[in-house]
Amino acid sequence: MMVKKGIDIVISLPARFRMVAYLQQTWWLEARGELEFCFPEGMYSLFFRLHLGRAAKRLGRRVCSPEHIHGWDKKPVKFQLSTSDGQFAQSKCYLDEPGSWIHYHVGDFISRSCNIPINIKFSMIQIDCTHTKGGLCVDSVSILPKGFRPGFDPVTFSTA
């Protein structure tokens, strides 16, 4: 993840991992990843798992500190994925649900052969230098068979 100012690593109990990236404040957000894998034939969905607010545990209870949350309501975050065989998906979404881990749907792709590895590039971008934004935890990226929803309700938004 590249930021101009204020990234911390924080412990977040309800996160998938023990430590997650916490973005306190920035003008420019760009998180990118890439992987190559042999997927069984089928359709897959890619999600970013995000949380607005600093998640913590106080007095044995889960709490969310909203003090740094700002700027995500000004312009949408753009999510993209592309594959080595030419597939492309793009979506946009305002981040507006503080206090919960949300799976934001990036897009879908198809694996046509389990014997040929597919390279997947994915990103989450909010490049608008007219305002700062902050208070975002980035936990993980998930790739699941399309339609598979293990215990979460992903956010669906418009395709751009």
mmCIF file of C-alpha atoms in Angstrom, residues 62-132:
data_model
loop_
_atom_site.group_PDB
_atom_site.id
_atom_site.type_symbol
_atom_site.label_atom_id
_atom_site.label_comp_id
_atom_site.label_asym_id
_atom_site.label_seq_id
_atom_site.Cartn_x
_atom_site.Cartn_y
_atom_site.Cartn_z
ATOM 1 C CA ARG A 62 -15.255 -4.767 20.733
ATOM 2 C CA VAL A 63 -15.324 -1.061 19.966
ATOM 3 C CA CYS A 64 -14.716 1.112 16.925
ATOM 4 C CA SER A 65 -12.942 4.445 17.208
ATOM 5 C CA PRO A 66 -14.374 6.795 14.565
ATOM 6 C CA GLU A 67 -11.977 9.674 15.300
ATOM 7 C CA HIS A 68 -9.978 9.458 12.040
ATOM 8 C CA ILE A 69 -12.843 8.514 9.663
ATOM 9 C CA HIS A 70 -13.204 11.224 7.035
ATOM 10 C CA GLY A 71 -13.228 11.824 3.286
ATOM 11 C CA TRP A 72 -14.647 8.521 2.052
ATOM 12 C CA ASP A 73 -18.032 10.158 1.366
ATOM 13 C CA LYS A 74 -16.571 12.724 -1.082
ATOM 14 C CA LYS A 75 -15.557 10.451 -3.969
ATOM 15 C CA PRO A 76 -15.974 6.694 -4.507
ATOM 16 C CA VAL A 77 -13.143 4.187 -4.220
ATOM 17 C CA LYS A 78 -12.383 2.449 -7.530
ATOM 18 C CA PHE A 79 -11.782 -1.317 -7.433
ATOM 19 C CA GLN A 80 -10.308 -3.171 -10.427
ATOM 20 C CA LEU A 81 -9.162 -6.612 -11.444
ATOM 21 C CA SER A 82 -7.599 -7.927 -14.635
ATOM 22 C CA THR A 83 -6.414 -11.372 -15.668
ATOM 23 C CA SER A 84 -3.640 -12.658 -17.915
ATOM 24 C CA ASP A 85 -6.238 -13.902 -20.422
ATOM 25 C CA GLY A 86 -7.782 -10.432 -20.923
ATOM 26 C CA GLN A 87 -10.669 -10.379 -18.452
ATOM 27 C CA PHE A 88 -11.341 -7.054 -16.724
ATOM 28 C CA ALA A 89 -13.753 -5.885 -14.032
ATOM 29 C CA GLN A 90 -14.156 -2.475 -12.438
ATOM 30 C CA SER A 91 -16.498 -1.162 -9.765
ATOM 31 C CA LYS A 92 -16.862 1.936 -7.609
ATOM 32 C CA CYS A 93 -18.190 2.363 -4.095
ATOM 33 C CA TYR A 94 -18.394 4.952 -1.344
ATOM 34 C CA LEU A 95 -17.093 3.582 1.952
ATOM 35 C CA ASP A 96 -19.817 4.483 4.430
ATOM 36 C CA GLU A 97 -20.342 1.723 7.009
ATOM 37 C CA PRO A 98 -18.092 2.393 10.024
ATOM 38 C CA GLY A 99 -17.640 -0.215 12.723
ATOM 39 C CA SER A 100 -18.002 -3.397 10.639
ATOM 40 C CA TRP A 101 -15.741 -5.529 8.497
ATOM 41 C CA ILE A 102 -17.195 -5.351 4.989
ATOM 42 C CA HIS A 103 -16.289 -7.450 1.939
ATOM 43 C CA TYR A 104 -16.316 -5.058 -1.029
ATOM 44 C CA HIS A 105 -16.915 -6.918 -4.291
ATOM 45 C CA VAL A 106 -14.274 -5.999 -6.876
ATOM 46 C CA GLY A 107 -15.477 -8.203 -9.720
ATOM 47 C CA ASP A 108 -15.676 -11.693 -11.167
ATOM 48 C CA PHE A 109 -13.427 -13.744 -13.438
ATOM 49 C CA ILE A 110 -13.582 -17.163 -15.103
ATOM 50 C CA SER A 111 -10.975 -19.932 -14.940
ATOM 51 C CA ARG A 112 -11.238 -22.031 -18.084
ATOM 52 C CA SER A 113 -8.612 -24.677 -17.253
ATOM 53 C CA CYS A 114 -7.276 -26.068 -13.991
ATOM 54 C CA ASN A 115 -3.955 -26.873 -15.712
ATOM 55 C CA ILE A 116 -3.097 -23.336 -16.826
ATOM 56 C CA PRO A 117 -2.195 -20.763 -14.159
ATOM 57 C CA ILE A 118 -4.070 -17.484 -14.334
ATOM 58 C CA ASN A 119 -2.401 -14.230 -13.302
ATOM 59 C CA ILE A 120 -4.717 -11.824 -11.466
ATOM 60 C CA LYS A 121 -3.943 -8.163 -10.803
ATOM 61 C CA PHE A 122 -6.239 -6.247 -8.446
ATOM 62 C CA SER A 123 -6.345 -2.758 -6.983
ATOM 63 C CA MET A 124 -8.202 -0.347 -4.751
ATOM 64 C CA ILE A 125 -7.650 3.315 -5.659
ATOM 65 C CA GLN A 126 -8.934 6.671 -4.435
ATOM 66 C CA ILE A 127 -6.821 9.349 -6.070
ATOM 67 C CA ASP A 128 -8.471 12.701 -5.479
ATOM 68 C CA CYS A 129 -6.101 15.239 -4.010
ATOM 69 C CA THR A 130 -8.844 17.804 -3.286
ATOM 70 C CA HIS A 131 -9.403 16.352 0.191
ATOM 71 C CA THR A 132 -7.811 14.056 2.747
#
